[in-house]
Amino acid sequence: MRILIVFLLFPLAAFADESRLVEQFFGQDGLDNKREVYTGEMLEHYLDKPTLGEDLPKGINVSLRALEQSPRREIYAVLLTKEGISQDWYIYLVNDQNKWKISAVRNLALPSMFFMSLQAIQSKPNRTKEEENHYQNMLLTLQLDSELKEYLHKNIGSLNAIAFEAKTSQKKATESAKHLNLNLVGYDSSSGIVDVNVGGILDNSVGYLFVPPGTEVPQMSDEDYIYIEHVTGNWYVYKTT
């Protein structure tokens, strides 16, 4: 019985180690053993640099949730919050010879031109209908993961209709999507996946995926889909870089 209990507790203890590593990276004390717990680009480019947590102002609340947990890889979403302002980050860990190491850290990296455009349109006292739609689209693009999921729940009926319409006309589906302040709708006929792009610039984008039953969900990676999370039914929310 004692051996059984040890084996039952081992996975929980292992996951606790990984989450502690994430907490230390985002904590103000940082990591003392970077060379031992960094790999890939982190080891190559960030060994002599402070951790993200060391550069954060005091009083930041850090909360994390697991997006993927497997024997070889784990991905966590990390929410940083202070005084009502929050930001989502994503951290990737790999199992390197039975030791968990941080391989990459990402967030939605929008260029300064996006925020300059947002500030310019925000300062306009009287926006045209087109400007207002563009403004609302930019605001939606900047929403937190939790808010994007809430938006999908709120508009699930319309999004289901858009996904159905995309199979016959991506143009009409896009027109429908724009009424929800969304950007573009794409359809992959080989997989049946519908991509409802919320917004962003170039490869740095936010959106929703409708993934039909039996179709594999695209994998997360630090080079493409930096974040994918199931929301409801066949719908997922994503971010790319």
Short mmCIF file of N, CA and C in Angstrom, two decimals, residues 46-206:
data_model
loop_
_atom_site.label_atom_id
_atom_site.label_comp_id
_atom_site.label_asym_id
_atom_site.label_seq_id
_atom_site.Cartn_x
_atom_site.Cartn_y
_atom_site.Cartn_z
N TYR A 46 19.57 34.46 -23.06
CA TYR A 46 19.11 35.12 -21.83
C TYR A 46 19.83 34.66 -20.56
N LEU A 47 20.92 33.97 -20.72
CA LEU A 47 21.65 33.44 -19.56
C LEU A 47 22.18 34.58 -18.67
N ASP A 48 22.63 35.67 -19.29
CA ASP A 48 23.21 36.78 -18.54
C ASP A 48 22.23 37.93 -18.32
N LYS A 49 20.94 37.67 -18.57
CA LYS A 49 19.94 38.72 -18.42
C LYS A 49 19.00 38.41 -17.26
N PRO A 50 18.39 39.45 -16.66
CA PRO A 50 17.44 39.20 -15.56
C PRO A 50 16.23 38.41 -16.06
N THR A 51 15.62 37.66 -15.17
CA THR A 51 14.37 37.00 -15.51
C THR A 51 13.29 38.07 -15.66
N LEU A 52 12.18 37.68 -16.24
CA LEU A 52 11.09 38.64 -16.41
C LEU A 52 10.62 39.17 -15.05
N GLY A 53 10.55 38.28 -14.07
CA GLY A 53 10.09 38.68 -12.75
C GLY A 53 10.98 39.72 -12.09
N GLU A 54 12.29 39.62 -12.33
CA GLU A 54 13.23 40.58 -11.74
C GLU A 54 13.04 41.98 -12.31
N ASP A 55 12.51 42.08 -13.52
CA ASP A 55 12.30 43.38 -14.16
C ASP A 55 10.91 43.96 -13.87
N LEU A 56 10.04 43.17 -13.24
CA LEU A 56 8.69 43.64 -12.97
C LEU A 56 8.66 44.55 -11.74
N PRO A 57 7.74 45.52 -11.72
CA PRO A 57 7.61 46.35 -10.52
C PRO A 57 7.08 45.54 -9.35
N LYS A 58 7.30 46.03 -8.16
CA LYS A 58 6.85 45.32 -6.96
C LYS A 58 5.33 45.29 -6.90
N GLY A 59 4.81 44.26 -6.25
CA GLY A 59 3.36 44.18 -6.04
C GLY A 59 2.60 43.50 -7.15
N ILE A 60 3.30 42.89 -8.10
CA ILE A 60 2.64 42.18 -9.19
C ILE A 60 2.08 40.85 -8.67
N ASN A 61 0.82 40.59 -8.98
CA ASN A 61 0.22 39.30 -8.64
C ASN A 61 0.41 38.35 -9.82
N VAL A 62 0.95 37.17 -9.54
CA VAL A 62 1.24 36.18 -10.58
C VAL A 62 0.34 34.96 -10.39
N SER A 63 -0.45 34.64 -11.41
CA SER A 63 -1.26 33.43 -11.36
C SER A 63 -1.02 32.64 -12.64
N LEU A 64 -0.98 31.32 -12.52
CA LEU A 64 -0.69 30.50 -13.70
C LEU A 64 -1.66 29.34 -13.81
N ARG A 65 -1.80 28.86 -15.02
CA ARG A 65 -2.62 27.67 -15.29
C ARG A 65 -1.92 26.86 -16.37
N ALA A 66 -2.05 25.57 -16.30
CA ALA A 66 -1.40 24.69 -17.26
C ALA A 66 -2.23 24.61 -18.54
N LEU A 67 -1.59 24.82 -19.68
CA LEU A 67 -2.23 24.66 -20.98
C LEU A 67 -1.96 23.28 -21.57
N GLU A 68 -0.79 22.75 -21.27
CA GLU A 68 -0.42 21.43 -21.77
C GLU A 68 0.55 20.79 -20.77
N GLN A 69 0.29 19.53 -20.44
CA GLN A 69 1.17 18.78 -19.55
C GLN A 69 1.36 17.38 -20.11
N SER A 70 2.60 17.06 -20.43
CA SER A 70 2.93 15.72 -20.93
C SER A 70 4.30 15.37 -20.38
N PRO A 71 4.71 14.11 -20.49
CA PRO A 71 6.02 13.72 -19.96
C PRO A 71 7.18 14.49 -20.58
N ARG A 72 6.99 15.02 -21.79
CA ARG A 72 8.11 15.67 -22.48
C ARG A 72 8.01 17.19 -22.52
N ARG A 73 6.78 17.75 -22.39
CA ARG A 73 6.62 19.19 -22.56
C ARG A 73 5.50 19.71 -21.70
N GLU A 74 5.67 20.91 -21.18
CA GLU A 74 4.60 21.58 -20.46
C GLU A 74 4.56 23.05 -20.87
N ILE A 75 3.34 23.57 -20.97
CA ILE A 75 3.14 24.97 -21.34
C ILE A 75 2.19 25.58 -20.32
N TYR A 76 2.56 26.74 -19.83
CA TYR A 76 1.73 27.44 -18.85
C TYR A 76 1.35 28.82 -19.36
N ALA A 77 0.12 29.23 -19.05
CA ALA A 77 -0.31 30.60 -19.25
C ALA A 77 -0.14 31.32 -17.92
N VAL A 78 0.46 32.49 -17.96
CA VAL A 78 0.75 33.24 -16.74
C VAL A 78 0.08 34.62 -16.84
N LEU A 79 -0.73 34.93 -15.85
CA LEU A 79 -1.42 36.22 -15.81
C LEU A 79 -0.75 37.11 -14.77
N LEU A 80 -0.25 38.26 -15.23
CA LEU A 80 0.37 39.24 -14.34
C LEU A 80 -0.61 40.38 -14.11
N THR A 81 -0.86 40.72 -12.86
CA THR A 81 -1.87 41.74 -12.55
C THR A 81 -1.36 42.68 -11.46
N LYS A 82 -1.62 43.97 -11.67
CA LYS A 82 -1.35 44.97 -10.64
C LYS A 82 -2.28 46.16 -10.84
N GLU A 83 -2.99 46.50 -9.77
CA GLU A 83 -3.88 47.67 -9.76
C GLU A 83 -4.84 47.68 -10.95
N GLY A 84 -5.42 46.52 -11.21
CA GLY A 84 -6.45 46.42 -12.25
C GLY A 84 -5.92 46.29 -13.66
N ILE A 85 -4.62 46.29 -13.84
CA ILE A 85 -4.01 46.14 -15.17
C ILE A 85 -3.39 44.75 -15.25
N SER A 86 -3.71 44.02 -16.32
CA SER A 86 -3.25 42.63 -16.45
C SER A 86 -2.61 42.38 -17.81
N GLN A 87 -1.78 41.35 -17.86
CA GLN A 87 -1.13 40.96 -19.11
C GLN A 87 -0.92 39.45 -19.11
N ASP A 88 -1.15 38.83 -20.26
CA ASP A 88 -0.98 37.38 -20.41
C ASP A 88 0.40 37.05 -20.99
N TRP A 89 1.05 36.04 -20.40
CA TRP A 89 2.31 35.52 -20.91
C TRP A 89 2.21 34.01 -21.03
N TYR A 90 3.11 33.42 -21.82
CA TYR A 90 3.12 31.98 -22.02
C TYR A 90 4.56 31.49 -21.90
N ILE A 91 4.76 30.44 -21.12
CA ILE A 91 6.10 29.92 -20.87
C ILE A 91 6.14 28.43 -21.21
N TYR A 92 7.23 28.01 -21.86
CA TYR A 92 7.36 26.66 -22.41
C TYR A 92 8.49 25.93 -21.70
N LEU A 93 8.19 24.73 -21.22
CA LEU A 93 9.17 23.90 -20.53
C LEU A 93 9.33 22.57 -21.27
N VAL A 94 10.55 22.08 -21.30
CA VAL A 94 10.81 20.76 -21.90
C VAL A 94 11.54 19.89 -20.88
N ASN A 95 11.32 18.59 -20.98
CA ASN A 95 11.98 17.63 -20.10
C ASN A 95 13.29 17.21 -20.75
N ASP A 96 14.38 17.68 -20.21
CA ASP A 96 15.72 17.41 -20.74
C ASP A 96 16.44 16.46 -19.79
N GLN A 97 16.48 15.17 -20.15
CA GLN A 97 17.13 14.14 -19.34
C GLN A 97 16.61 14.16 -17.90
N ASN A 98 15.27 14.11 -17.81
CA ASN A 98 14.56 14.04 -16.53
C ASN A 98 14.70 15.31 -15.68
N LYS A 99 15.05 16.41 -16.33
CA LYS A 99 15.09 17.70 -15.63
C LYS A 99 14.31 18.72 -16.45
N TRP A 100 13.36 19.39 -15.80
CA TRP A 100 12.54 20.37 -16.51
C TRP A 100 13.31 21.67 -16.68
N LYS A 101 13.26 22.19 -17.93
CA LYS A 101 13.97 23.42 -18.26
C LYS A 101 13.08 24.37 -19.06
N ILE A 102 13.32 25.66 -18.90
CA ILE A 102 12.56 26.68 -19.63
C ILE A 102 13.19 26.87 -21.00
N SER A 103 12.38 26.69 -22.05
CA SER A 103 12.92 26.81 -23.41
C SER A 103 12.54 28.13 -24.08
N ALA A 104 11.41 28.74 -23.69
CA ALA A 104 10.98 29.99 -24.32
C ALA A 104 9.89 30.65 -23.49
N VAL A 105 9.75 31.95 -23.69
CA VAL A 105 8.69 32.75 -23.06
C VAL A 105 8.12 33.67 -24.13
N ARG A 106 6.80 33.76 -24.18
CA ARG A 106 6.16 34.55 -25.22
C ARG A 106 4.97 35.35 -24.66
N ASN A 107 4.63 36.42 -25.39
CA ASN A 107 3.33 37.07 -25.24
C ASN A 107 2.96 37.65 -26.60
N LEU A 108 1.77 38.23 -26.71
CA LEU A 108 1.35 38.79 -27.99
C LEU A 108 2.18 40.04 -28.26
N ALA A 109 3.11 39.94 -29.20
CA ALA A 109 4.06 41.03 -29.44
C ALA A 109 3.58 41.93 -30.57
N LEU A 110 2.77 42.91 -30.22
CA LEU A 110 2.28 43.86 -31.21
C LEU A 110 3.27 45.02 -31.33
N PRO A 111 3.56 45.48 -32.55
CA PRO A 111 4.54 46.55 -32.74
C PRO A 111 4.01 47.91 -32.26
N SER A 112 4.91 48.86 -32.10
CA SER A 112 4.54 50.19 -31.61
C SER A 112 3.55 50.88 -32.54
N MET A 113 3.62 50.57 -33.83
CA MET A 113 2.71 51.21 -34.79
C MET A 113 1.24 50.86 -34.49
N PHE A 114 1.02 49.67 -33.92
CA PHE A 114 -0.34 49.29 -33.54
C PHE A 114 -0.87 50.23 -32.47
N PHE A 115 -0.05 50.49 -31.47
CA PHE A 115 -0.48 51.33 -30.35
C PHE A 115 -0.53 52.81 -30.74
N MET A 116 0.31 53.21 -31.66
CA MET A 116 0.24 54.59 -32.17
C MET A 116 -1.06 54.80 -32.92
N SER A 117 -1.44 53.81 -33.73
CA SER A 117 -2.70 53.88 -34.46
C SER A 117 -3.89 53.88 -33.51
N LEU A 118 -3.80 53.04 -32.47
CA LEU A 118 -4.87 52.99 -31.48
C LEU A 118 -5.03 54.33 -30.77
N GLN A 119 -3.91 54.94 -30.38
CA GLN A 119 -3.95 56.21 -29.68
C GLN A 119 -4.53 57.31 -30.56
N ALA A 120 -4.16 57.28 -31.86
CA ALA A 120 -4.65 58.29 -32.78
C ALA A 120 -6.16 58.21 -32.96
N ILE A 121 -6.67 57.00 -33.13
CA ILE A 121 -8.11 56.85 -33.34
C ILE A 121 -8.89 57.05 -32.04
N GLN A 122 -8.23 56.74 -30.92
CA GLN A 122 -8.87 56.90 -29.62
C GLN A 122 -9.07 58.39 -29.29
N SER A 123 -8.17 59.22 -29.78
CA SER A 123 -8.22 60.65 -29.46
C SER A 123 -9.24 61.42 -30.30
N LYS A 124 -9.79 60.75 -31.32
CA LYS A 124 -10.76 61.43 -32.18
C LYS A 124 -12.10 61.57 -31.47
N PRO A 125 -12.62 62.80 -31.34
CA PRO A 125 -13.91 62.98 -30.65
C PRO A 125 -15.09 62.43 -31.44
N ASN A 126 -14.99 62.48 -32.75
CA ASN A 126 -16.07 62.00 -33.62
C ASN A 126 -15.49 61.03 -34.64
N ARG A 127 -15.73 59.73 -34.38
CA ARG A 127 -15.22 58.72 -35.29
C ARG A 127 -16.29 58.32 -36.31
N THR A 128 -15.84 58.04 -37.54
CA THR A 128 -16.75 57.52 -38.55
C THR A 128 -17.13 56.09 -38.15
N LYS A 129 -18.12 55.53 -38.83
CA LYS A 129 -18.53 54.16 -38.55
C LYS A 129 -17.38 53.20 -38.78
N GLU A 130 -16.65 53.42 -39.88
CA GLU A 130 -15.51 52.56 -40.20
C GLU A 130 -14.42 52.69 -39.14
N GLU A 131 -14.17 53.93 -38.69
CA GLU A 131 -13.15 54.15 -37.66
C GLU A 131 -13.56 53.51 -36.34
N GLU A 132 -14.85 53.60 -36.02
CA GLU A 132 -15.33 53.01 -34.77
C GLU A 132 -15.20 51.49 -34.80
N ASN A 133 -15.50 50.88 -35.95
CA ASN A 133 -15.35 49.43 -36.09
C ASN A 133 -13.89 49.02 -35.94
N HIS A 134 -13.01 49.82 -36.55
CA HIS A 134 -11.57 49.54 -36.46
C HIS A 134 -11.10 49.70 -35.01
N TYR A 135 -11.60 50.72 -34.34
CA TYR A 135 -11.24 50.97 -32.95
C TYR A 135 -11.68 49.81 -32.05
N GLN A 136 -12.91 49.37 -32.22
CA GLN A 136 -13.43 48.27 -31.41
C GLN A 136 -12.67 46.98 -31.70
N ASN A 137 -12.27 46.81 -32.96
CA ASN A 137 -11.48 45.62 -33.34
C ASN A 137 -10.13 45.62 -32.63
N MET A 138 -9.50 46.79 -32.56
CA MET A 138 -8.20 46.89 -31.90
C MET A 138 -8.33 46.62 -30.39
N LEU A 139 -9.39 47.13 -29.80
CA LEU A 139 -9.62 46.89 -28.38
C LEU A 139 -9.85 45.41 -28.10
N LEU A 140 -10.59 44.75 -28.99
CA LEU A 140 -10.85 43.32 -28.83
C LEU A 140 -9.56 42.52 -28.97
N THR A 141 -8.69 42.94 -29.88
CA THR A 141 -7.41 42.27 -30.09
C THR A 141 -6.57 42.28 -28.82
N LEU A 142 -6.70 43.33 -28.03
CA LEU A 142 -5.90 43.49 -26.81
C LEU A 142 -6.51 42.83 -25.58
N GLN A 143 -7.66 42.20 -25.73
CA GLN A 143 -8.33 41.60 -24.58
C GLN A 143 -7.51 40.45 -23.99
N LEU A 144 -7.70 40.24 -22.70
CA LEU A 144 -7.06 39.12 -22.02
C LEU A 144 -7.65 37.79 -22.50
N ASP A 145 -6.95 36.70 -22.23
CA ASP A 145 -7.46 35.38 -22.58
C ASP A 145 -8.87 35.17 -22.03
N SER A 146 -9.05 35.53 -20.76
CA SER A 146 -10.35 35.33 -20.11
C SER A 146 -11.44 36.14 -20.80
N GLU A 147 -11.11 37.34 -21.25
CA GLU A 147 -12.09 38.20 -21.91
C GLU A 147 -12.40 37.70 -23.32
N LEU A 148 -11.40 37.17 -24.00
CA LEU A 148 -11.63 36.60 -25.33
C LEU A 148 -12.54 35.38 -25.24
N LYS A 149 -12.34 34.57 -24.20
CA LYS A 149 -13.21 33.40 -24.01
C LYS A 149 -14.63 33.84 -23.68
N GLU A 150 -14.75 34.86 -22.88
CA GLU A 150 -16.07 35.38 -22.52
C GLU A 150 -16.78 35.94 -23.76
N TYR A 151 -16.03 36.61 -24.64
CA TYR A 151 -16.60 37.16 -25.87
C TYR A 151 -17.13 36.05 -26.76
N LEU A 152 -16.38 34.95 -26.84
CA LEU A 152 -16.84 33.82 -27.65
C LEU A 152 -18.13 33.23 -27.09
N HIS A 153 -18.17 33.03 -25.78
CA HIS A 153 -19.39 32.52 -25.15
C HIS A 153 -20.58 33.43 -25.45
N LYS A 154 -20.34 34.72 -25.37
CA LYS A 154 -21.42 35.70 -25.55
C LYS A 154 -21.94 35.69 -26.98
N ASN A 155 -21.08 35.40 -27.95
CA ASN A 155 -21.45 35.47 -29.36
C ASN A 155 -21.42 34.11 -30.05
N ILE A 156 -21.60 33.04 -29.26
CA ILE A 156 -21.45 31.69 -29.80
C ILE A 156 -22.40 31.40 -30.95
N GLY A 157 -23.63 31.90 -30.85
CA GLY A 157 -24.59 31.66 -31.92
C GLY A 157 -24.14 32.26 -33.24
N SER A 158 -23.71 33.51 -33.20
CA SER A 158 -23.23 34.19 -34.40
C SER A 158 -21.97 33.54 -34.95
N LEU A 159 -21.07 33.11 -34.06
CA LEU A 159 -19.83 32.48 -34.52
C LEU A 159 -20.09 31.11 -35.13
N ASN A 160 -21.04 30.37 -34.60
CA ASN A 160 -21.42 29.09 -35.23
C ASN A 160 -21.95 29.32 -36.63
N ALA A 161 -22.75 30.37 -36.79
CA ALA A 161 -23.29 30.70 -38.11
C ALA A 161 -22.17 31.10 -39.07
N ILE A 162 -21.19 31.84 -38.57
CA ILE A 162 -20.05 32.25 -39.39
C ILE A 162 -19.23 31.04 -39.82
N ALA A 163 -19.01 30.11 -38.90
CA ALA A 163 -18.25 28.89 -39.23
C ALA A 163 -18.97 28.09 -40.31
N PHE A 164 -20.28 28.01 -40.23
CA PHE A 164 -21.07 27.28 -41.23
C PHE A 164 -21.00 28.00 -42.58
N GLU A 165 -21.11 29.32 -42.54
CA GLU A 165 -21.09 30.13 -43.77
C GLU A 165 -19.74 30.07 -44.47
N ALA A 166 -18.65 29.95 -43.68
CA ALA A 166 -17.30 29.94 -44.24
C ALA A 166 -17.07 28.76 -45.17
N LYS A 167 -17.79 27.68 -44.99
CA LYS A 167 -17.61 26.49 -45.82
C LYS A 167 -18.02 26.73 -47.27
N THR A 168 -18.90 27.70 -47.48
CA THR A 168 -19.35 27.99 -48.84
C THR A 168 -18.85 29.33 -49.35
N SER A 169 -18.62 30.28 -48.44
CA SER A 169 -18.14 31.60 -48.88
C SER A 169 -17.37 32.29 -47.75
N GLN A 170 -16.05 32.33 -47.89
CA GLN A 170 -15.24 33.02 -46.89
C GLN A 170 -15.51 34.52 -46.91
N LYS A 171 -15.84 35.03 -48.09
CA LYS A 171 -16.13 36.46 -48.23
C LYS A 171 -17.37 36.84 -47.44
N LYS A 172 -18.43 36.07 -47.58
CA LYS A 172 -19.66 36.36 -46.84
C LYS A 172 -19.46 36.15 -45.35
N ALA A 173 -18.69 35.14 -45.00
CA ALA A 173 -18.41 34.88 -43.59
C ALA A 173 -17.64 36.04 -42.98
N THR A 174 -16.70 36.60 -43.75
CA THR A 174 -15.94 37.75 -43.28
C THR A 174 -16.83 38.96 -43.09
N GLU A 175 -17.76 39.17 -44.01
CA GLU A 175 -18.72 40.28 -43.88
C GLU A 175 -19.54 40.13 -42.61
N SER A 176 -19.96 38.92 -42.31
CA SER A 176 -20.71 38.66 -41.09
C SER A 176 -19.84 38.89 -39.85
N ALA A 177 -18.59 38.48 -39.95
CA ALA A 177 -17.67 38.62 -38.82
C ALA A 177 -17.41 40.08 -38.49
N LYS A 178 -17.38 40.92 -39.50
CA LYS A 178 -17.09 42.35 -39.27
C LYS A 178 -18.19 43.01 -38.44
N HIS A 179 -19.39 42.45 -38.46
CA HIS A 179 -20.48 42.99 -37.62
C HIS A 179 -20.19 42.74 -36.14
N LEU A 180 -19.28 41.81 -35.86
CA LEU A 180 -18.87 41.52 -34.49
C LEU A 180 -17.52 42.15 -34.17
N ASN A 181 -17.08 43.07 -35.04
CA ASN A 181 -15.78 43.73 -34.91
C ASN A 181 -14.60 42.77 -35.05
N LEU A 182 -14.82 41.68 -35.80
CA LEU A 182 -13.76 40.73 -36.10
C LEU A 182 -13.15 41.07 -37.45
N ASN A 183 -12.01 40.50 -37.76
CA ASN A 183 -11.22 40.94 -38.90
C ASN A 183 -11.45 40.14 -40.18
N LEU A 184 -11.26 38.82 -40.10
CA LEU A 184 -11.20 38.01 -41.32
C LEU A 184 -11.56 36.57 -40.99
N VAL A 185 -12.14 35.88 -41.97
CA VAL A 185 -12.49 34.47 -41.78
C VAL A 185 -11.82 33.64 -42.87
N GLY A 186 -11.13 32.59 -42.45
CA GLY A 186 -10.51 31.67 -43.39
C GLY A 186 -11.04 30.26 -43.20
N TYR A 187 -10.97 29.46 -44.26
CA TYR A 187 -11.46 28.08 -44.19
C TYR A 187 -10.49 27.15 -44.89
N ASP A 188 -10.06 26.12 -44.19
CA ASP A 188 -9.16 25.10 -44.74
C ASP A 188 -10.01 23.90 -45.12
N SER A 189 -10.21 23.71 -46.42
CA SER A 189 -11.09 22.65 -46.89
C SER A 189 -10.54 21.25 -46.59
N SER A 190 -9.23 21.12 -46.47
CA SER A 190 -8.65 19.80 -46.21
C SER A 190 -8.89 19.34 -44.76
N SER A 191 -8.87 20.26 -43.82
CA SER A 191 -9.07 19.91 -42.42
C SER A 191 -10.46 20.28 -41.91
N GLY A 192 -11.10 21.22 -42.60
CA GLY A 192 -12.40 21.70 -42.16
C GLY A 192 -12.31 22.76 -41.06
N ILE A 193 -11.09 23.19 -40.73
CA ILE A 193 -10.91 24.20 -39.68
C ILE A 193 -11.27 25.58 -40.19
N VAL A 194 -12.06 26.29 -39.41
CA VAL A 194 -12.43 27.68 -39.72
C VAL A 194 -11.63 28.58 -38.78
N ASP A 195 -10.94 29.54 -39.37
CA ASP A 195 -10.13 30.49 -38.61
C ASP A 195 -10.82 31.85 -38.63
N VAL A 196 -11.35 32.24 -37.47
CA VAL A 196 -11.97 33.55 -37.34
C VAL A 196 -10.95 34.47 -36.69
N ASN A 197 -10.27 35.24 -37.52
CA ASN A 197 -9.22 36.12 -37.04
C ASN A 197 -9.82 37.37 -36.40
N VAL A 198 -9.47 37.60 -35.14
CA VAL A 198 -9.95 38.79 -34.43
C VAL A 198 -9.20 40.02 -34.92
N GLY A 199 -7.86 39.95 -34.88
CA GLY A 199 -7.07 41.09 -35.32
C GLY A 199 -5.61 40.91 -34.98
N GLY A 200 -4.84 41.97 -35.21
CA GLY A 200 -3.41 41.94 -34.98
C GLY A 200 -2.68 42.51 -36.17
N ILE A 201 -1.37 42.31 -36.21
CA ILE A 201 -0.57 42.79 -37.33
C ILE A 201 0.35 41.67 -37.79
N LEU A 202 0.26 41.36 -39.09
CA LEU A 202 1.06 40.31 -39.71
C LEU A 202 0.90 39.00 -38.95
N ASP A 203 2.00 38.41 -38.49
CA ASP A 203 1.92 37.10 -37.84
C ASP A 203 1.53 37.19 -36.37
N ASN A 204 1.47 38.38 -35.83
CA ASN A 204 1.10 38.56 -34.43
C ASN A 204 -0.40 38.80 -34.35
N SER A 205 -1.15 37.72 -34.17
CA SER A 205 -2.60 37.82 -34.30
C SER A 205 -3.33 37.07 -33.20
N VAL A 206 -4.61 37.38 -33.10
CA VAL A 206 -5.52 36.77 -32.13
C VAL A 206 -6.73 36.26 -32.88
#
